[in-house]
Amino acid sequence: AQSVAQPEDQVNVAEGNPLTVKCTYSVSGNPYLFWYVQYPNRGLQFLLKYITGDNLVKGSYGFEAEFNKSQTSFHLKKPSALVSDSALYFCAVRDTGFQKLVFGTGTRLLVSP
Amino acid sequence: DGGITQSPKYLFRKEGQNVTLSCEQNLNHDAMYWYRQDPGQGLRLIYYSQIVNDFQKGDIAEGYSVSREKKESFPLTVTSAQKNPTAFYLCASSSSGRAATGELFFGEGSRLTVL
């Protein structure tokens, strides 16, 4: 079965510094990978996805993600963090057979002023 | 504006009562989903539906039921058989077919608390 792992429960970064939120995946076949963000008591918002093509994917709000096939990783990055980026971030992979998504456990990002 | 509407936002229920959460979408999506979110566990799939009048169990379907009588609507009933129903419930939808890449669009969620 397809799965993703988010090894960090929380990531702390100072405003203005670069941030990385890690995700590794396990799939059979070519992966369809996604990043979502969730603010408190809200639904999930789509940030970006990797289907095929360039390994560096650009998304919403200045976020980008790097697909690395040899390391089976899809880390989320941003060159300069904002306090407003503080939220819960989920990595997800499309399951085989149908386009339902399997989610990681989430990583809480805290950006300090 | 197109989107997904969940209601109610907050719901309290006594033990032993069934409760139904509403999910409506006007995105013309064929597929709809219900996920449950608990702290530290991410999102777990309860039920999903690819087309009207058809739905499949997800990973944690026990104690839940759904219907899909209309394309726009996918209500979730949390029954008294669900042993630990207090959670945040998220409805989502997506387009389907060969061109679809699987991106889900989410509602704002419904928080159910059992007293």
PDB file of C-alpha atoms in Angstrom:
ATOM      1  CA  ALA A   1       0.000   0.000   0.000  1.00  0.00           C
ATOM      2  CA  GLN A   2       1.048   3.562  -0.626  1.00  0.00           C
ATOM      3  CA  SER A   3       2.202   5.524   2.401  1.00  0.00           C
ATOM      4  CA  VAL A   4       3.979   8.694   3.452  1.00  0.00           C
ATOM      5  CA  ALA A   5       5.929   9.474   6.600  1.00  0.00           C
ATOM      6  CA  GLN A   6       6.497  12.829   8.227  1.00  0.00           C
ATOM      7  CA  PRO A   7       9.305  12.217  10.704  1.00  0.00           C
ATOM      8  CA  GLU A   8       8.989  15.506  12.594  1.00  0.00           C
ATOM      9  CA  ASP A   9       6.004  16.327  14.775  1.00  0.00           C
ATOM     10  CA  GLN A  10       7.098  19.956  14.966  1.00  0.00           C
ATOM     11  CA  VAL A  11       9.519  22.265  13.204  1.00  0.00           C
ATOM     12  CA  ASN A  12      10.608  25.566  14.704  1.00  0.00           C
ATOM     13  CA  VAL A  13      12.145  28.330  12.618  1.00  0.00           C
ATOM     14  CA  ALA A  14      12.757  32.044  13.021  1.00  0.00           C
ATOM     15  CA  GLU A  15      11.020  34.472  10.709  1.00  0.00           C
ATOM     16  CA  GLY A  16      13.140  35.236   7.654  1.00  0.00           C
ATOM     17  CA  ASN A  17      15.012  31.951   7.818  1.00  0.00           C
ATOM     18  CA  PRO A  18      14.523  29.139   5.307  1.00  0.00           C
ATOM     19  CA  LEU A  19      12.250  26.306   6.319  1.00  0.00           C
ATOM     20  CA  THR A  20      12.050  22.628   5.411  1.00  0.00           C
ATOM     21  CA  VAL A  21       9.284  20.192   6.331  1.00  0.00           C
ATOM     22  CA  LYS A  22      10.236  16.606   5.579  1.00  0.00           C
ATOM     23  CA  CYS A  23       8.234  13.863   3.877  1.00  0.00           C
ATOM     24  CA  THR A  24       9.265  10.433   2.644  1.00  0.00           C
ATOM     25  CA  TYR A  25       7.078   8.118   0.623  1.00  0.00           C
ATOM     26  CA  SER A  26       6.629   4.455  -0.174  1.00  0.00           C
ATOM     27  CA  VAL A  27       4.794   3.607  -3.393  1.00  0.00           C
ATOM     28  CA  SER A  28       4.587   1.014  -6.103  1.00  0.00           C
ATOM     29  CA  GLY A  29       4.870   2.712  -9.444  1.00  0.00           C
ATOM     30  CA  ASN A  30       5.124   6.431 -10.086  1.00  0.00           C
ATOM     31  CA  PRO A  31       4.111   8.599  -7.134  1.00  0.00           C
ATOM     32  CA  TYR A  32       1.553  11.371  -7.160  1.00  0.00           C
ATOM     33  CA  LEU A  33       2.537  13.510  -4.164  1.00  0.00           C
ATOM     34  CA  PHE A  34       0.819  16.457  -2.502  1.00  0.00           C
ATOM     35  CA  TRP A  35       1.297  19.024   0.239  1.00  0.00           C
ATOM     36  CA  TYR A  36      -1.580  20.605   2.150  1.00  0.00           C
ATOM     37  CA  VAL A  37      -1.715  23.207   4.924  1.00  0.00           C
ATOM     38  CA  GLN A  38      -4.241  23.450   7.732  1.00  0.00           C
ATOM     39  CA  TYR A  39      -4.909  26.427  10.005  1.00  0.00           C
ATOM     40  CA  PRO A  40      -6.632  25.860  13.377  1.00  0.00           C
ATOM     41  CA  ASN A  41     -10.188  24.563  13.090  1.00  0.00           C
ATOM     42  CA  ARG A  42     -10.143  24.902   9.311  1.00  0.00           C
ATOM     43  CA  GLY A  43     -10.117  22.537   6.381  1.00  0.00           C
ATOM     44  CA  LEU A  44      -7.013  21.632   4.407  1.00  0.00           C
ATOM     45  CA  GLN A  45      -5.750  23.931   1.684  1.00  0.00           C
ATOM     46  CA  PHE A  46      -3.834  22.608  -1.300  1.00  0.00           C
ATOM     47  CA  LEU A  47      -0.256  23.919  -1.649  1.00  0.00           C
ATOM     48  CA  LEU A  48       1.321  21.956  -4.474  1.00  0.00           C
ATOM     49  CA  LYS A  49       1.627  18.593  -6.176  1.00  0.00           C
ATOM     50  CA  TYR A  50       4.137  16.478  -8.053  1.00  0.00           C
ATOM     51  CA  ILE A  51       2.851  14.321 -10.892  1.00  0.00           C
ATOM     52  CA  THR A  52       5.720  14.217 -13.335  1.00  0.00           C
ATOM     53  CA  GLY A  53       8.330  16.528 -14.831  1.00  0.00           C
ATOM     54  CA  ASP A  54      10.643  18.895 -12.977  1.00  0.00           C
ATOM     55  CA  ASN A  55      11.786  17.716  -9.583  1.00  0.00           C
ATOM     56  CA  LEU A  56      11.292  21.196  -8.107  1.00  0.00           C
ATOM     57  CA  VAL A  57       7.624  22.035  -7.848  1.00  0.00           C
ATOM     58  CA  LYS A  58       6.433  25.552  -7.075  1.00  0.00           C
ATOM     59  CA  GLY A  59       3.189  26.131  -5.247  1.00  0.00           C
ATOM     60  CA  SER A  60       1.086  28.639  -3.370  1.00  0.00           C
ATOM     61  CA  TYR A  61       2.320  31.267  -0.882  1.00  0.00           C
ATOM     62  CA  GLY A  62       5.957  30.953  -1.975  1.00  0.00           C
ATOM     63  CA  PHE A  63       6.273  27.288  -1.068  1.00  0.00           C
ATOM     64  CA  GLU A  64       8.095  24.753  -3.184  1.00  0.00           C
ATOM     65  CA  ALA A  65       8.891  21.065  -2.872  1.00  0.00           C
ATOM     66  CA  GLU A  66      11.726  18.950  -4.127  1.00  0.00           C
ATOM     67  CA  PHE A  67      11.010  15.474  -5.423  1.00  0.00           C
ATOM     68  CA  ASN A  68      13.945  13.094  -4.942  1.00  0.00           C
ATOM     69  CA  LYS A  69      13.385   9.654  -6.382  1.00  0.00           C
ATOM     70  CA  SER A  70      16.585   8.073  -5.079  1.00  0.00           C
ATOM     71  CA  GLN A  71      15.821   9.181  -1.515  1.00  0.00           C
ATOM     72  CA  THR A  72      12.031   8.693  -1.913  1.00  0.00           C
ATOM     73  CA  SER A  73      11.508  12.139  -0.443  1.00  0.00           C
ATOM     74  CA  PHE A  74       9.283  15.112  -1.168  1.00  0.00           C
ATOM     75  CA  HIS A  75      10.362  17.850   1.246  1.00  0.00           C
ATOM     76  CA  LEU A  76       8.471  21.126   1.470  1.00  0.00           C
ATOM     77  CA  LYS A  77      10.596  24.272   1.454  1.00  0.00           C
ATOM     78  CA  LYS A  78      10.372  28.031   1.610  1.00  0.00           C
ATOM     79  CA  PRO A  79      13.326  30.413   1.308  1.00  0.00           C
ATOM     80  CA  SER A  80      12.113  32.891   3.923  1.00  0.00           C
ATOM     81  CA  ALA A  81       9.560  31.946   6.579  1.00  0.00           C
ATOM     82  CA  LEU A  82       6.750  34.212   7.766  1.00  0.00           C
ATOM     83  CA  VAL A  83       5.001  34.122  11.131  1.00  0.00           C
ATOM     84  CA  SER A  84       1.778  33.583   9.193  1.00  0.00           C
ATOM     85  CA  ASP A  85       3.199  30.306   7.835  1.00  0.00           C
ATOM     86  CA  SER A  86       2.694  28.777  11.286  1.00  0.00           C
ATOM     87  CA  ALA A  87       0.240  25.934  10.716  1.00  0.00           C
ATOM     88  CA  LEU A  88      -0.083  22.169  10.382  1.00  0.00           C
ATOM     89  CA  TYR A  89       1.345  20.703   7.178  1.00  0.00           C
ATOM     90  CA  PHE A  90       0.356  17.398   5.639  1.00  0.00           C
ATOM     91  CA  CYS A  91       2.099  15.358   2.986  1.00  0.00           C
ATOM     92  CA  ALA A  92      -0.059  12.932   0.981  1.00  0.00           C
ATOM     93  CA  VAL A  93       0.240  10.341  -1.757  1.00  0.00           C
ATOM     94  CA  ARG A  94      -2.392   9.110  -4.170  1.00  0.00           C
ATOM     95  CA  ASP A  95      -3.407   5.525  -3.511  1.00  0.00           C
ATOM     96  CA  THR A  96      -3.399   2.947  -6.282  1.00  0.00           C
ATOM     97  CA  GLY A  97      -6.577   2.165  -8.174  1.00  0.00           C
ATOM     98  CA  PHE A  98      -8.410   5.346  -7.324  1.00  0.00           C
ATOM     99  CA  GLN A  99      -7.489   8.898  -6.532  1.00  0.00           C
ATOM    100  CA  LYS A 100      -8.084   8.826  -2.824  1.00  0.00           C
ATOM    101  CA  LEU A 101      -5.202  10.262  -0.852  1.00  0.00           C
ATOM    102  CA  VAL A 102      -3.234   8.709   1.981  1.00  0.00           C
ATOM    103  CA  PHE A 103      -2.008  11.337   4.421  1.00  0.00           C
ATOM    104  CA  GLY A 104       0.933  11.576   6.749  1.00  0.00           C
ATOM    105  CA  THR A 105       0.491  12.385  10.420  1.00  0.00           C
ATOM    106  CA  GLY A 106       1.261  16.047   9.919  1.00  0.00           C
ATOM    107  CA  THR A 107       4.039  18.422  10.998  1.00  0.00           C
ATOM    108  CA  ARG A 108       3.362  21.520  13.023  1.00  0.00           C
ATOM    109  CA  LEU A 109       5.393  24.496  11.843  1.00  0.00           C
ATOM    110  CA  LEU A 110       6.035  27.294  14.313  1.00  0.00           C
ATOM    111  CA  VAL A 111       7.636  30.459  12.986  1.00  0.00           C
ATOM    112  CA  SER A 112       8.828  32.818  15.708  1.00  0.00           C
ATOM    113  CA  PRO A 113       9.081  36.599  15.195  1.00  0.00           C
TER     114      PRO A 113
ATOM    115  CA  ASP B   1     -18.118  30.784  -5.654  1.00  0.00           C
ATOM    116  CA  GLY B   2     -17.486  27.070  -6.088  1.00  0.00           C
ATOM    117  CA  GLY B   3     -16.649  25.080  -3.023  1.00  0.00           C
ATOM    118  CA  ILE B   4     -17.588  22.578  -0.374  1.00  0.00           C
ATOM    119  CA  THR B   5     -19.921  23.416   2.491  1.00  0.00           C
ATOM    120  CA  GLN B   6     -19.982  21.398   5.686  1.00  0.00           C
ATOM    121  CA  SER B   7     -22.523  21.844   8.437  1.00  0.00           C
ATOM    122  CA  PRO B   8     -22.765  22.184  11.306  1.00  0.00           C
ATOM    123  CA  LYS B   9     -19.364  23.609  12.229  1.00  0.00           C
ATOM    124  CA  TYR B  10     -19.705  22.436  15.833  1.00  0.00           C
ATOM    125  CA  LEU B  11     -21.964  19.684  17.128  1.00  0.00           C
ATOM    126  CA  PHE B  12     -22.515  18.205  20.559  1.00  0.00           C
ATOM    127  CA  ARG B  13     -24.154  14.884  21.072  1.00  0.00           C
ATOM    128  CA  LYS B  14     -25.027  12.641  23.959  1.00  0.00           C
ATOM    129  CA  GLU B  15     -23.804   9.074  24.026  1.00  0.00           C
ATOM    130  CA  GLY B  16     -26.164   6.718  22.248  1.00  0.00           C
ATOM    131  CA  GLN B  17     -27.422   9.277  19.748  1.00  0.00           C
ATOM    132  CA  ASN B  18     -26.918   9.178  16.011  1.00  0.00           C
ATOM    133  CA  VAL B  19     -25.858  12.406  14.315  1.00  0.00           C
ATOM    134  CA  THR B  20     -25.635  13.364  10.632  1.00  0.00           C
ATOM    135  CA  LEU B  21     -23.013  15.707   9.206  1.00  0.00           C
ATOM    136  CA  SER B  22     -23.850  17.491   5.987  1.00  0.00           C
ATOM    137  CA  CYS B  23     -21.504  17.940   3.020  1.00  0.00           C
ATOM    138  CA  GLU B  24     -22.522  19.769  -0.166  1.00  0.00           C
ATOM    139  CA  GLN B  25     -20.332  20.684  -3.158  1.00  0.00           C
ATOM    140  CA  ASN B  26     -20.976  22.783  -6.244  1.00  0.00           C
ATOM    141  CA  LEU B  27     -17.722  21.947  -8.021  1.00  0.00           C
ATOM    142  CA  ASN B  28     -19.390  19.345 -10.244  1.00  0.00           C
ATOM    143  CA  HIS B  29     -17.010  16.729  -8.873  1.00  0.00           C
ATOM    144  CA  ASP B  30     -17.864  13.062  -9.201  1.00  0.00           C
ATOM    145  CA  ALA B  31     -15.843  11.834  -6.220  1.00  0.00           C
ATOM    146  CA  MET B  32     -16.452  12.704  -2.575  1.00  0.00           C
ATOM    147  CA  TYR B  33     -14.750  11.638   0.646  1.00  0.00           C
ATOM    148  CA  TRP B  34     -15.060  11.713   4.410  1.00  0.00           C
ATOM    149  CA  TYR B  35     -11.957  11.856   6.584  1.00  0.00           C
ATOM    150  CA  ARG B  36     -11.609  11.845  10.330  1.00  0.00           C
ATOM    151  CA  GLN B  37      -8.855  13.865  12.013  1.00  0.00           C
ATOM    152  CA  ASP B  38      -7.510  13.145  15.480  1.00  0.00           C
ATOM    153  CA  PRO B  39      -4.492  14.840  17.061  1.00  0.00           C
ATOM    154  CA  GLY B  40      -1.239  13.132  16.085  1.00  0.00           C
ATOM    155  CA  GLN B  41      -2.925  10.675  13.725  1.00  0.00           C
ATOM    156  CA  GLY B  42      -3.348  12.698  10.595  1.00  0.00           C
ATOM    157  CA  LEU B  43      -6.375  12.097   8.410  1.00  0.00           C
ATOM    158  CA  ARG B  44      -8.012   8.694   8.152  1.00  0.00           C
ATOM    159  CA  LEU B  45     -10.470   7.801   5.416  1.00  0.00           C
ATOM    160  CA  ILE B  46     -13.962   6.795   6.548  1.00  0.00           C
ATOM    161  CA  TYR B  47     -15.922   6.429   3.286  1.00  0.00           C
ATOM    162  CA  TYR B  48     -15.601   7.562  -0.287  1.00  0.00           C
ATOM    163  CA  SER B  49     -17.843   7.692  -3.315  1.00  0.00           C
ATOM    164  CA  GLN B  50     -16.809   7.721  -6.961  1.00  0.00           C
ATOM    165  CA  ILE B  51     -20.256   8.243  -8.402  1.00  0.00           C
ATOM    166  CA  VAL B  52     -23.877   8.746  -7.403  1.00  0.00           C
ATOM    167  CA  ASN B  53     -25.511   5.752  -5.697  1.00  0.00           C
ATOM    168  CA  ASP B  54     -22.169   4.086  -5.074  1.00  0.00           C
ATOM    169  CA  PHE B  55     -19.738   4.293  -2.155  1.00  0.00           C
ATOM    170  CA  GLN B  56     -16.954   2.258  -0.572  1.00  0.00           C
ATOM    171  CA  LYS B  57     -15.638   1.790   2.935  1.00  0.00           C
ATOM    172  CA  GLY B  58     -12.373   3.421   3.805  1.00  0.00           C
ATOM    173  CA  ASP B  59      -9.965   2.441   6.553  1.00  0.00           C
ATOM    174  CA  ILE B  60     -12.203   3.200   9.552  1.00  0.00           C
ATOM    175  CA  ALA B  61     -15.807   2.741   8.389  1.00  0.00           C
ATOM    176  CA  GLU B  62     -17.122   0.910  11.460  1.00  0.00           C
ATOM    177  CA  GLY B  63     -19.799   2.913  13.263  1.00  0.00           C
ATOM    178  CA  TYR B  64     -20.395   5.238  10.307  1.00  0.00           C
ATOM    179  CA  SER B  65     -22.800   5.261   7.375  1.00  0.00           C
ATOM    180  CA  VAL B  66     -23.146   7.393   4.241  1.00  0.00           C
ATOM    181  CA  SER B  67     -25.434   7.909   1.270  1.00  0.00           C
ATOM    182  CA  ARG B  68     -24.884   9.399  -2.174  1.00  0.00           C
ATOM    183  CA  GLU B  69     -28.290  10.078  -3.676  1.00  0.00           C
ATOM    184  CA  LYS B  70     -27.206  13.274  -5.426  1.00  0.00           C
ATOM    185  CA  LYS B  71     -23.925  14.267  -7.026  1.00  0.00           C
ATOM    186  CA  GLU B  72     -23.714  17.364  -4.847  1.00  0.00           C
ATOM    187  CA  SER B  73     -24.351  15.737  -1.494  1.00  0.00           C
ATOM    188  CA  PHE B  74     -22.547  13.146   0.639  1.00  0.00           C
ATOM    189  CA  PRO B  75     -23.890  13.128   4.226  1.00  0.00           C
ATOM    190  CA  LEU B  76     -22.148  11.163   6.966  1.00  0.00           C
ATOM    191  CA  THR B  77     -24.033   9.589   9.879  1.00  0.00           C
ATOM    192  CA  VAL B  78     -22.094   8.874  13.032  1.00  0.00           C
ATOM    193  CA  THR B  79     -24.017   6.098  14.733  1.00  0.00           C
ATOM    194  CA  SER B  80     -24.152   5.063  18.359  1.00  0.00           C
ATOM    195  CA  ALA B  81     -21.973   2.081  17.384  1.00  0.00           C
ATOM    196  CA  GLN B  82     -18.962   4.353  16.878  1.00  0.00           C
ATOM    197  CA  LYS B  83     -17.023   3.880  20.095  1.00  0.00           C
ATOM    198  CA  ASN B  84     -15.020   7.099  20.048  1.00  0.00           C
ATOM    199  CA  PRO B  85     -16.810   9.631  17.839  1.00  0.00           C
ATOM    200  CA  THR B  86     -15.322  12.835  19.236  1.00  0.00           C
ATOM    201  CA  ALA B  87     -13.184  14.170  16.380  1.00  0.00           C
ATOM    202  CA  PHE B  88     -12.853  16.698  13.587  1.00  0.00           C
ATOM    203  CA  TYR B  89     -14.563  15.484  10.407  1.00  0.00           C
ATOM    204  CA  LEU B  90     -13.500  16.673   6.971  1.00  0.00           C
ATOM    205  CA  CYS B  91     -15.371  16.277   3.709  1.00  0.00           C
ATOM    206  CA  ALA B  92     -13.562  16.545   0.385  1.00  0.00           C
ATOM    207  CA  SER B  93     -14.224  16.166  -3.312  1.00  0.00           C
ATOM    208  CA  SER B  94     -12.235  15.653  -6.484  1.00  0.00           C
ATOM    209  CA  SER B  95     -12.710  15.313 -10.186  1.00  0.00           C
ATOM    210  CA  SER B  96     -12.325  11.803 -11.552  1.00  0.00           C
ATOM    211  CA  GLY B  97     -11.466  10.098 -14.781  1.00  0.00           C
ATOM    212  CA  ARG B  98      -8.234   9.660 -16.638  1.00  0.00           C
ATOM    213  CA  ALA B  99      -7.302  13.323 -16.595  1.00  0.00           C
ATOM    214  CA  ALA B 100      -7.679  13.700 -12.870  1.00  0.00           C
ATOM    215  CA  THR B 101      -4.529  13.909 -10.784  1.00  0.00           C
ATOM    216  CA  GLY B 102      -6.141  13.321  -7.438  1.00  0.00           C
ATOM    217  CA  GLU B 103      -6.095  16.764  -5.883  1.00  0.00           C
ATOM    218  CA  LEU B 104      -8.737  17.025  -3.184  1.00  0.00           C
ATOM    219  CA  PHE B 105     -10.754  20.095  -2.268  1.00  0.00           C
ATOM    220  CA  PHE B 106     -11.766  20.258   1.389  1.00  0.00           C
ATOM    221  CA  GLY B 107     -14.608  21.761   3.346  1.00  0.00           C
ATOM    222  CA  GLU B 108     -14.047  23.672   6.565  1.00  0.00           C
ATOM    223  CA  GLY B 109     -14.763  20.702   8.776  1.00  0.00           C
ATOM    224  CA  SER B 110     -17.246  19.743  11.481  1.00  0.00           C
ATOM    225  CA  ARG B 111     -16.150  19.254  15.066  1.00  0.00           C
ATOM    226  CA  LEU B 112     -18.200  16.620  16.889  1.00  0.00           C
ATOM    227  CA  THR B 113     -18.042  16.343  20.651  1.00  0.00           C
ATOM    228  CA  VAL B 114     -19.755  13.557  22.542  1.00  0.00           C
ATOM    229  CA  LEU B 115     -20.769  14.540  26.038  1.00  0.00           C
TER     230      LEU B 115
END
